XYZ file of N, CA and C in Angstrom:
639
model
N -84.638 17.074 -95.155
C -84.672 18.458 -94.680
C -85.682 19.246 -95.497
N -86.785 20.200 -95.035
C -87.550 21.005 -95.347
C -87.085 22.905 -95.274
N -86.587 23.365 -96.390
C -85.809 24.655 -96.670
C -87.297 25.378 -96.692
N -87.329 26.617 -95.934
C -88.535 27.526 -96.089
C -87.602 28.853 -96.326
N -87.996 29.595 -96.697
C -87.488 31.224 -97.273
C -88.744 32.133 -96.294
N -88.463 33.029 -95.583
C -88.862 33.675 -94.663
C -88.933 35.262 -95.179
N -89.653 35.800 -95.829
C -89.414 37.199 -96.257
C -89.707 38.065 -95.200
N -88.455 38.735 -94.343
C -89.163 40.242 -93.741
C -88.888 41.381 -94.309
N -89.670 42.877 -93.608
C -89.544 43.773 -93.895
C -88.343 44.685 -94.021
N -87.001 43.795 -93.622
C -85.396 44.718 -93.611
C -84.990 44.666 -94.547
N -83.981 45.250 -94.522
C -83.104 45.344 -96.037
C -82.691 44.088 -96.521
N -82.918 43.926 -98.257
C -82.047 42.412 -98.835
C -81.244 42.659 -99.947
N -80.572 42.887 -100.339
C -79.417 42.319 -101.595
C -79.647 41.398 -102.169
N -80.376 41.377 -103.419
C -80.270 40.166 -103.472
C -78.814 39.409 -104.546
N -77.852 38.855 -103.822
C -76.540 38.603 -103.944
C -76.898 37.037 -104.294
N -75.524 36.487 -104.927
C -75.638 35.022 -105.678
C -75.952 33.951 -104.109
N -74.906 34.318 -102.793
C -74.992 33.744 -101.946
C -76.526 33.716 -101.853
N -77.500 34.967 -101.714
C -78.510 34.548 -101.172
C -79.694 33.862 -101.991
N -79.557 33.932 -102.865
C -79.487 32.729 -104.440
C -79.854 32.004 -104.034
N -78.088 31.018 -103.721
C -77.891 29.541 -103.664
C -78.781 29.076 -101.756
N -78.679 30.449 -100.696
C -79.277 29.721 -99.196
C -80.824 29.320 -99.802
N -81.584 30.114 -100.823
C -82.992 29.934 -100.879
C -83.184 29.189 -101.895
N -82.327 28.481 -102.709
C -82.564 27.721 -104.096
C -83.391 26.763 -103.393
N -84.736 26.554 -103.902
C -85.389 25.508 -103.801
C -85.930 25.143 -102.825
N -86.460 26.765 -102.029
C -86.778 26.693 -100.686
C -88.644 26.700 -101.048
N -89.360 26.638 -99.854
C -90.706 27.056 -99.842
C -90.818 28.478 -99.721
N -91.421 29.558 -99.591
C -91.452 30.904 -99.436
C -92.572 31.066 -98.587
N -92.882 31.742 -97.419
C -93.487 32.810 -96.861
C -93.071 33.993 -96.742
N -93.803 34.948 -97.018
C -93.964 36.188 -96.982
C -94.611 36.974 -95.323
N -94.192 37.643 -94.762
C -94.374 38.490 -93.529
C -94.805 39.807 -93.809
N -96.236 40.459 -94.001
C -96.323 41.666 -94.159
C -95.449 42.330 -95.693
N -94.731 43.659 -94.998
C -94.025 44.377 -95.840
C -92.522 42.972 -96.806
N -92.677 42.252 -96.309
C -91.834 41.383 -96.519
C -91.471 40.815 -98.210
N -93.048 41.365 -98.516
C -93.704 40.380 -99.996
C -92.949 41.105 -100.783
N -92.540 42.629 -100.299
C -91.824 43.310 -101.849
C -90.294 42.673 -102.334
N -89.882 41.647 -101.408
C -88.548 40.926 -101.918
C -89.252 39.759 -102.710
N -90.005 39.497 -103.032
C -90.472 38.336 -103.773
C -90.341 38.629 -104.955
N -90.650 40.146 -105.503
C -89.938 40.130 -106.863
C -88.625 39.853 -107.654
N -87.673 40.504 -106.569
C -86.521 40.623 -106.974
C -85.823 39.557 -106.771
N -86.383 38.511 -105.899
C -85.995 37.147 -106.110
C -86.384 35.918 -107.258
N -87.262 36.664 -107.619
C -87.994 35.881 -108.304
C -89.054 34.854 -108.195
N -89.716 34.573 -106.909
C -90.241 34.182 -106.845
C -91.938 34.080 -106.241
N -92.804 33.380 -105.984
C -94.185 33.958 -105.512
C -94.059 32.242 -104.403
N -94.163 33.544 -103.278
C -94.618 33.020 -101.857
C -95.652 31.819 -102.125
N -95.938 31.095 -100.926
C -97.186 29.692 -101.091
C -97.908 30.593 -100.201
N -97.535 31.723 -99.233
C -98.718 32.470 -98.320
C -98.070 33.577 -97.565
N -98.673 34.316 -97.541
C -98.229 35.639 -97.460
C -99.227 36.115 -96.107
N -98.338 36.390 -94.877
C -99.158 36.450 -93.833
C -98.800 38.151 -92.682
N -99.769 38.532 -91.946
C -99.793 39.657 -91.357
C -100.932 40.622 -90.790
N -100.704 41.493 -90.511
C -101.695 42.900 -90.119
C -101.582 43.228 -91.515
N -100.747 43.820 -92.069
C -100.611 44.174 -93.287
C -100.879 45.789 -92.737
N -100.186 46.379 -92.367
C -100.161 47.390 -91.653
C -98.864 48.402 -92.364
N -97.840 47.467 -92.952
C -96.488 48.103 -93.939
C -96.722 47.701 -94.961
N -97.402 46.894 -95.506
C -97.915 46.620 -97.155
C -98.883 47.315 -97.252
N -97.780 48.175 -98.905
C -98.189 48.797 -99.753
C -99.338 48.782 -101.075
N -99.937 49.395 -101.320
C -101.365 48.953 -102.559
C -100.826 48.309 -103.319
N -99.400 49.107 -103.907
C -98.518 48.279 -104.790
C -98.553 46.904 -104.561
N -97.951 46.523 -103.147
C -97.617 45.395 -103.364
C -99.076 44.853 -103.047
N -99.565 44.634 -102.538
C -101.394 43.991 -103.032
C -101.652 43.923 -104.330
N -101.400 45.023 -105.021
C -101.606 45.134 -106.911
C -100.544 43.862 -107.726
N -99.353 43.633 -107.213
C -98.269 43.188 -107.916
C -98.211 41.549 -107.137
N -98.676 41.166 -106.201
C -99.177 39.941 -105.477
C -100.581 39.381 -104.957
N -101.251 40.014 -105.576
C -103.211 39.601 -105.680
C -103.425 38.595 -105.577
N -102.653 37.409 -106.570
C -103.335 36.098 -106.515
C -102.281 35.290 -104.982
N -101.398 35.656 -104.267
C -100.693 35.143 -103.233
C -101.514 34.979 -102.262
N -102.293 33.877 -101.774
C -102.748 33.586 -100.730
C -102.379 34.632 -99.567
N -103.502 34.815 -98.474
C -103.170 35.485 -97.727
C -104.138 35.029 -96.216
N -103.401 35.047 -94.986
C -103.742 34.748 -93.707
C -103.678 36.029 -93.172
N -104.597 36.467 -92.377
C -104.854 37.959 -92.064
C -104.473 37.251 -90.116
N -104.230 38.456 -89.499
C -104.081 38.472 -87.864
C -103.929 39.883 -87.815
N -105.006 40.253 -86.589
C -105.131 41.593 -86.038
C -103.873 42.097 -85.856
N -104.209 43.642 -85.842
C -102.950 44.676 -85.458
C -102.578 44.226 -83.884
N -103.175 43.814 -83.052
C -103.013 44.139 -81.603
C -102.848 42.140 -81.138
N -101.904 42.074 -81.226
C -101.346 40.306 -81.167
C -100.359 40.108 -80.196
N -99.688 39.132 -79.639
C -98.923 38.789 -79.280
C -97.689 38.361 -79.665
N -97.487 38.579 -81.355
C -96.233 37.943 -81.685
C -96.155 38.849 -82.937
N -94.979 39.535 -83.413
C -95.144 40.176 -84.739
C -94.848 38.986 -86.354
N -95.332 40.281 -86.840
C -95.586 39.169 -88.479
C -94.534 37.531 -89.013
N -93.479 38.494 -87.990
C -92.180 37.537 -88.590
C -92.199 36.448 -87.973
N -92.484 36.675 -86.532
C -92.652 34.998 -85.939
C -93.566 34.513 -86.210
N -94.894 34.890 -86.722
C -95.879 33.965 -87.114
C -95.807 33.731 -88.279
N -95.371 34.048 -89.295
C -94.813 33.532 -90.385
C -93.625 32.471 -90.192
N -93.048 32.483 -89.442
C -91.660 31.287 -88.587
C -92.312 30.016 -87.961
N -93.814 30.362 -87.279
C -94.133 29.548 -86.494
C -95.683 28.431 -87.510
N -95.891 29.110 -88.959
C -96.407 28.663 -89.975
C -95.738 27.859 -90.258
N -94.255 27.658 -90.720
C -93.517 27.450 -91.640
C -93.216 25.962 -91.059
N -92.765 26.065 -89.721
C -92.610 25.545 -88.468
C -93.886 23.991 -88.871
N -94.801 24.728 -88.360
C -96.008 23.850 -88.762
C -96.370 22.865 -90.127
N -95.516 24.061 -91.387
C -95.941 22.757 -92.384
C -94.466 21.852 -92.405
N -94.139 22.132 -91.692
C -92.520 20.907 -91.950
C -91.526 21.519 -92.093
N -91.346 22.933 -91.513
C -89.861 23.650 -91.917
C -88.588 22.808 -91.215
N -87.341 22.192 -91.098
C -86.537 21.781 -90.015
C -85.752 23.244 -90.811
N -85.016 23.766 -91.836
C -84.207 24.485 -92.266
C -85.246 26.380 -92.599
N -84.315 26.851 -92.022
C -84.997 28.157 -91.788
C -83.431 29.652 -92.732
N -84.268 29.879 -93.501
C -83.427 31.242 -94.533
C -84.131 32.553 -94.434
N -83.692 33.159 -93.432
C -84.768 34.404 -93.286
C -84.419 35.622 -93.845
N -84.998 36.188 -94.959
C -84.148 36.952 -95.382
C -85.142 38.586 -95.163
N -83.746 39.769 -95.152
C -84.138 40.593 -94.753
C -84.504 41.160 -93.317
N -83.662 40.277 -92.669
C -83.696 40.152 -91.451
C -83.089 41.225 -90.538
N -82.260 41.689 -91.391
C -81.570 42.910 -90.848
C -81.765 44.760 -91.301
N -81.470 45.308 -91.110
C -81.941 47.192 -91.320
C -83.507 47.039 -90.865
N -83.564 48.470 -91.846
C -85.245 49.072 -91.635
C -85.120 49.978 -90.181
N -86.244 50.603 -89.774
C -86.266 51.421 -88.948
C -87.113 50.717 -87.706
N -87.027 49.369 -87.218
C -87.356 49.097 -86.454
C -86.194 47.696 -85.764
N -85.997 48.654 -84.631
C -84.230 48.378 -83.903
C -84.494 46.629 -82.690
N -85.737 47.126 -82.747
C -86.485 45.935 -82.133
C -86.489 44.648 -82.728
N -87.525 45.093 -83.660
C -87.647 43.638 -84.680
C -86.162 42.864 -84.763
N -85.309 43.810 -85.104
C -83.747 43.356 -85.900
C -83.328 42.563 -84.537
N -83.462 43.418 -82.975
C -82.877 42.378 -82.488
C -83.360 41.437 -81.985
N -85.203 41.055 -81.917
C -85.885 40.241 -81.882
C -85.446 38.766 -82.821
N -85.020 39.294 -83.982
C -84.472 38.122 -85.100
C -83.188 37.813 -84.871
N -82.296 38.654 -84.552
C -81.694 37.692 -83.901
C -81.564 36.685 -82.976
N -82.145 37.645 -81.470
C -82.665 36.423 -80.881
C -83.240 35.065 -81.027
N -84.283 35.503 -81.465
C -85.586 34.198 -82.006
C -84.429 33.370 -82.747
N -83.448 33.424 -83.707
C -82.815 32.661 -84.347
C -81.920 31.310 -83.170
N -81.322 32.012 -82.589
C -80.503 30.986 -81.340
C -81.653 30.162 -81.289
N -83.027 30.725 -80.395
C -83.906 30.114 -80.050
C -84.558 29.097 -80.609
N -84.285 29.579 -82.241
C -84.751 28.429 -82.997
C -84.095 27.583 -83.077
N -82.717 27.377 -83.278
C -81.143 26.709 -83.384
C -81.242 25.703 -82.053
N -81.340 25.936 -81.010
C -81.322 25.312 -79.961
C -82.726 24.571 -79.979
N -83.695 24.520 -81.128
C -84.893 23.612 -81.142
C -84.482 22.423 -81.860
N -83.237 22.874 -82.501
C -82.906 21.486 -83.079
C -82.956 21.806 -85.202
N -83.291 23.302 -85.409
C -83.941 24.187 -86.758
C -82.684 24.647 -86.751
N -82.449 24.377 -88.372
C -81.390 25.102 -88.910
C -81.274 26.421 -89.729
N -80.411 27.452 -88.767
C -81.484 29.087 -89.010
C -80.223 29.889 -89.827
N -80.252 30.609 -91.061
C -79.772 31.585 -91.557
C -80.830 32.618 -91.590
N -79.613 33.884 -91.135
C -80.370 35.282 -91.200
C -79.407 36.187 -92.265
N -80.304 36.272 -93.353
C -78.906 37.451 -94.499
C -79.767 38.524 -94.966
N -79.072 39.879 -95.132
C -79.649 40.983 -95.874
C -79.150 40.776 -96.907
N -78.075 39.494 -97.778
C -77.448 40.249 -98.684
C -75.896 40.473 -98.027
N -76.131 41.595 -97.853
C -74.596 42.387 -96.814
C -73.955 41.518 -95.529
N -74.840 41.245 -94.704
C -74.964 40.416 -93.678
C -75.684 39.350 -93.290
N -74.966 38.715 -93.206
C -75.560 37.051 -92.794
C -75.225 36.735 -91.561
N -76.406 36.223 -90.558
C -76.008 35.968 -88.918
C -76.566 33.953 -89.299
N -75.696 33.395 -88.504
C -75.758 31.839 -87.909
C -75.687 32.134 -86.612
N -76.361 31.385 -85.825
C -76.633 30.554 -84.193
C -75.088 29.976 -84.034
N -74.756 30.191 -82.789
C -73.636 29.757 -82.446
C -73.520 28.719 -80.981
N -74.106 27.324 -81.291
C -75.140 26.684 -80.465
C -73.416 25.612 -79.583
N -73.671 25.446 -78.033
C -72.893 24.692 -77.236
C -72.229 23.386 -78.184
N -70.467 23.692 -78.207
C -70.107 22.165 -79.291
C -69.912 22.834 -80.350
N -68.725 22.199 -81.061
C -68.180 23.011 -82.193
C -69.227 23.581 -83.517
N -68.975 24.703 -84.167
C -70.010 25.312 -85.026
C -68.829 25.621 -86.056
N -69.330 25.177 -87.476
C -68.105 25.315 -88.332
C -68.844 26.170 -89.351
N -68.024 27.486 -89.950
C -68.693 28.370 -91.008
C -68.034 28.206 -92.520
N -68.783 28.367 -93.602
C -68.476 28.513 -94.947
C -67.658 29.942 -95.108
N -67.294 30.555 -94.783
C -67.064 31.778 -94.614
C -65.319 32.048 -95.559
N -65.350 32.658 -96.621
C -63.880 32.456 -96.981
C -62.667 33.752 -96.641
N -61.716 33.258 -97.051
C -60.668 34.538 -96.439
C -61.108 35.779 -96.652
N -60.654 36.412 -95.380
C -60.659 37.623 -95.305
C -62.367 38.150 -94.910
N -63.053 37.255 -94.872
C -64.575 37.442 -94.327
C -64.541 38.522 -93.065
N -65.054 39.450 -93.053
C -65.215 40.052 -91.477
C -66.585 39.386 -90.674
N -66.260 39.179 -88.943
C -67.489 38.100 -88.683
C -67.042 38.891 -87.118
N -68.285 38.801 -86.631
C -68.413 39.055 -85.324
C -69.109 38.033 -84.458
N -68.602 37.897 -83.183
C -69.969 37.205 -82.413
C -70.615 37.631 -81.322
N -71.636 38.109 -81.447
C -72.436 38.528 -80.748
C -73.042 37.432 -79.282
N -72.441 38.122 -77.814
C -72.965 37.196 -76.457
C -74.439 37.475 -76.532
N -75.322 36.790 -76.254
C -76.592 36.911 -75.515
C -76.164 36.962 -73.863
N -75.401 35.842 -73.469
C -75.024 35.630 -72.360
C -73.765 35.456 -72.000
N -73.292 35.535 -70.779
C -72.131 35.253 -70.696
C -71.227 33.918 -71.560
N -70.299 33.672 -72.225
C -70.015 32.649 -72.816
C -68.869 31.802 -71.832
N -68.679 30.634 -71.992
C -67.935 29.721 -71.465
C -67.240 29.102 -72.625
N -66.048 28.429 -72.072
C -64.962 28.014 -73.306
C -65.558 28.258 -74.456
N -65.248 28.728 -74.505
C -65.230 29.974 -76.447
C -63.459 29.822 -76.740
N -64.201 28.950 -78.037
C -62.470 29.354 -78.677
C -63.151 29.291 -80.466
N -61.728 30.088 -80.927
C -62.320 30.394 -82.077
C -60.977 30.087 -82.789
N -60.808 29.150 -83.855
C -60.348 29.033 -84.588
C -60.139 29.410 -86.724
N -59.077 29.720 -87.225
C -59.392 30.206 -88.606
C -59.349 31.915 -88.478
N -58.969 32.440 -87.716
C -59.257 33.640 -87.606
C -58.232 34.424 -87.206
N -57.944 35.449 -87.556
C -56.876 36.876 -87.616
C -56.846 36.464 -85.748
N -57.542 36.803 -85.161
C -57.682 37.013 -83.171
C -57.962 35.530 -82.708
N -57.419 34.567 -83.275
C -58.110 33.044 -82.205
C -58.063 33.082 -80.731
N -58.935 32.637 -80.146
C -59.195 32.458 -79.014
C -59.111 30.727 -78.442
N -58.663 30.602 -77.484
C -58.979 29.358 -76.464
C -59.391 29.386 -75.338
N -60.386 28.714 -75.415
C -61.880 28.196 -74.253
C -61.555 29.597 -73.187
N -62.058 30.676 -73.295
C -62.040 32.000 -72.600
C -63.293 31.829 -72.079
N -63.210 32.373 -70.923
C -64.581 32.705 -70.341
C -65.357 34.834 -70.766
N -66.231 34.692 -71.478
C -66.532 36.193 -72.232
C -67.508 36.674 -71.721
N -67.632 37.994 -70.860
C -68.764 38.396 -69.692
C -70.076 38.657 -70.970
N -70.906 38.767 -70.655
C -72.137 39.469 -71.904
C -71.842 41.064 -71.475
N -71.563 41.548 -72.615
C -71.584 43.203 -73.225
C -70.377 43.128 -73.730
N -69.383 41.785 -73.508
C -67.961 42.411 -73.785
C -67.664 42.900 -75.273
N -67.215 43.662 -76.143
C -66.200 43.999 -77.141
C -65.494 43.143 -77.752
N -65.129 41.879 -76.914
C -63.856 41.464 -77.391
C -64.050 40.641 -78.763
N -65.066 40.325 -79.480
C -65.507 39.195 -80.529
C -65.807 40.003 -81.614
N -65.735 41.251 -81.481
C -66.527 41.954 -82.677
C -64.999 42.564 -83.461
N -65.888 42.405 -84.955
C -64.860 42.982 -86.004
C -63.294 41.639 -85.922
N -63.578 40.574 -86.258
C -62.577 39.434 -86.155
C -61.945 39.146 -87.879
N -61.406 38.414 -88.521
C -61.034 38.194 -89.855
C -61.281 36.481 -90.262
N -61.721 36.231 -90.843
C -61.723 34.809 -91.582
C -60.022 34.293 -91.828
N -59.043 33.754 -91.727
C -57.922 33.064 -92.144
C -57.944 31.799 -92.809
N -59.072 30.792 -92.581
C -58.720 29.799 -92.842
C -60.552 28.728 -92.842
N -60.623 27.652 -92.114
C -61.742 27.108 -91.838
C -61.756 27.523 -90.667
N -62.900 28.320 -90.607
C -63.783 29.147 -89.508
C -64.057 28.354 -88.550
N -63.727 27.896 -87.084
C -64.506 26.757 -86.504
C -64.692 27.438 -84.877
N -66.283 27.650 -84.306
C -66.240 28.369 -82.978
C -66.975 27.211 -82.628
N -66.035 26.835 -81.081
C -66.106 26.131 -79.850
C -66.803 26.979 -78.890
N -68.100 26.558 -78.397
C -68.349 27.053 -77.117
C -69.160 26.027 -76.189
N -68.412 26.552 -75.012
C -68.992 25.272 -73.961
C -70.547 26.016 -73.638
N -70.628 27.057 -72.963
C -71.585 27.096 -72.546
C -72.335 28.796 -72.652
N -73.521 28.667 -73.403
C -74.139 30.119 -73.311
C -74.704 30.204 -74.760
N -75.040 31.700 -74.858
C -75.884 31.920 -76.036
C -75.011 32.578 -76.545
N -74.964 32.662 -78.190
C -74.248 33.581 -78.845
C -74.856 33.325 -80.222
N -74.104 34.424 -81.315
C -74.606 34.491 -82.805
C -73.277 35.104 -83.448
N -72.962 34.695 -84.743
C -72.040 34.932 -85.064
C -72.457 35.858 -86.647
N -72.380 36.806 -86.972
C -72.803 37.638 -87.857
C -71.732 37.819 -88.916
N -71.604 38.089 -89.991
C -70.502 37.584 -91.016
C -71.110 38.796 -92.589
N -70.215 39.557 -92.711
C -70.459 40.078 -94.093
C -69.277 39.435 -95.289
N -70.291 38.526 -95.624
C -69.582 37.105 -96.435
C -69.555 37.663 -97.881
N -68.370 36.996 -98.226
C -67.471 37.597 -99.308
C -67.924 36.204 -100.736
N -67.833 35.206 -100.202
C -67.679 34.447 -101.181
C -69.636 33.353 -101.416
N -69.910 33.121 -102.400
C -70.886 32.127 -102.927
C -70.734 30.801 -101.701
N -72.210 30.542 -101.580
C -72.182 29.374 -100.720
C -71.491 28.175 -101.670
N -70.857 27.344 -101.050
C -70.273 26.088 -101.506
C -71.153 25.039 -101.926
């Protein structure tokens, strides 16, 4: 397995969990993305974008970080072409951090998306600020690290088919769940977390309490 660390421009924490998802990962950097490289400690292998939200600062404080330039006016923003780099040198395991806040409502739910999308390529995708951590919730049982008392939601893309959810305050069995419904959000961790779904898209989002295992 090939671990890449994905820096975007949203909010990160940097918390022990998100520590141990990037210990010993590769790093790219996305634009505004590079200013979490400090506080992680570490320096990106390439740092890519318009560079349109990076700051002088961070140019001053990351100078020697390789850099791949792409016009303002593109077809894909910083974060997927930094995904689709990573992709290229051998990523199979994907840690994207910062994936969530900031003032662009788009991007946030672009990353989520793109994540399923990646998940269903066969790429193994974490998305964490820190606060929040989203996993792909791909057809066939999906089992989470997640410990008691975790709050976790799952988010439909599409309508879902047998959805059952086990380990949890609200379990469910194989329900059929329209897309927009309510019913998955704000759930409780009890036990080993395990979501069954037959058929559809979904993401399961988690403000995780405990250190990865």
């Amino acid at each position: 397995m090939s671990l890449f660390s994905i820096l975007l421009g949203g909010e990160l924490t940097v918390t022990p969990r998100v520590a141990r998802l990037a210990a010993g990962a590769r790093v790219i950097a996305a634009d505004s993305g590079i200013r979490h490289a400090s506080a992680l400690g570490i320096v990106p292998e390439l740092w890519v974008g318009d560079f349109d939200s990076a700051s002088a600062d961070d140019f001053e404080a990351h100078r020697d970080v390789p850099r791949e330039t792409f016009p303002a006016a593109k077809d894909k923003t910083d974060g997927e072409l930094a995904i689709d780099i990573a992709i290229a040198r051998g990523a199979t395991s994907l840690v994207i951090l910062g994936a969530f806040g900031g003032n662009r409502t788009d991007h946030e739910f672009l990353h989520l998306a793109l994540a399923v999308r990646l998940a269903e390529r066969g790429l193994d995708v974490t998305l964490s600020s820190g606060a929040q951590e989203g996993r792909p919730v791909l057809p066939g049982a999906n089992s989470y690290d997640y410990g008691y008392g975790t709050l976790f939601s799952i988010l439909g893309f599409t309508d879902l088919e047998g959805l059952s959810i086990e380990g949890a305050e609200w379990p469910l069995d194989r329900i059929h769940m329209e897309f927009g419904s309510s019913l998955t959000i704000s759930n409780r961790v009890t036990g080993g977390l395990i979501v069954v779904l037959g058929k559809g898209r979904a993401l399961l989002v988690a403000q995780p309490l405990d250190p990865v295992s």
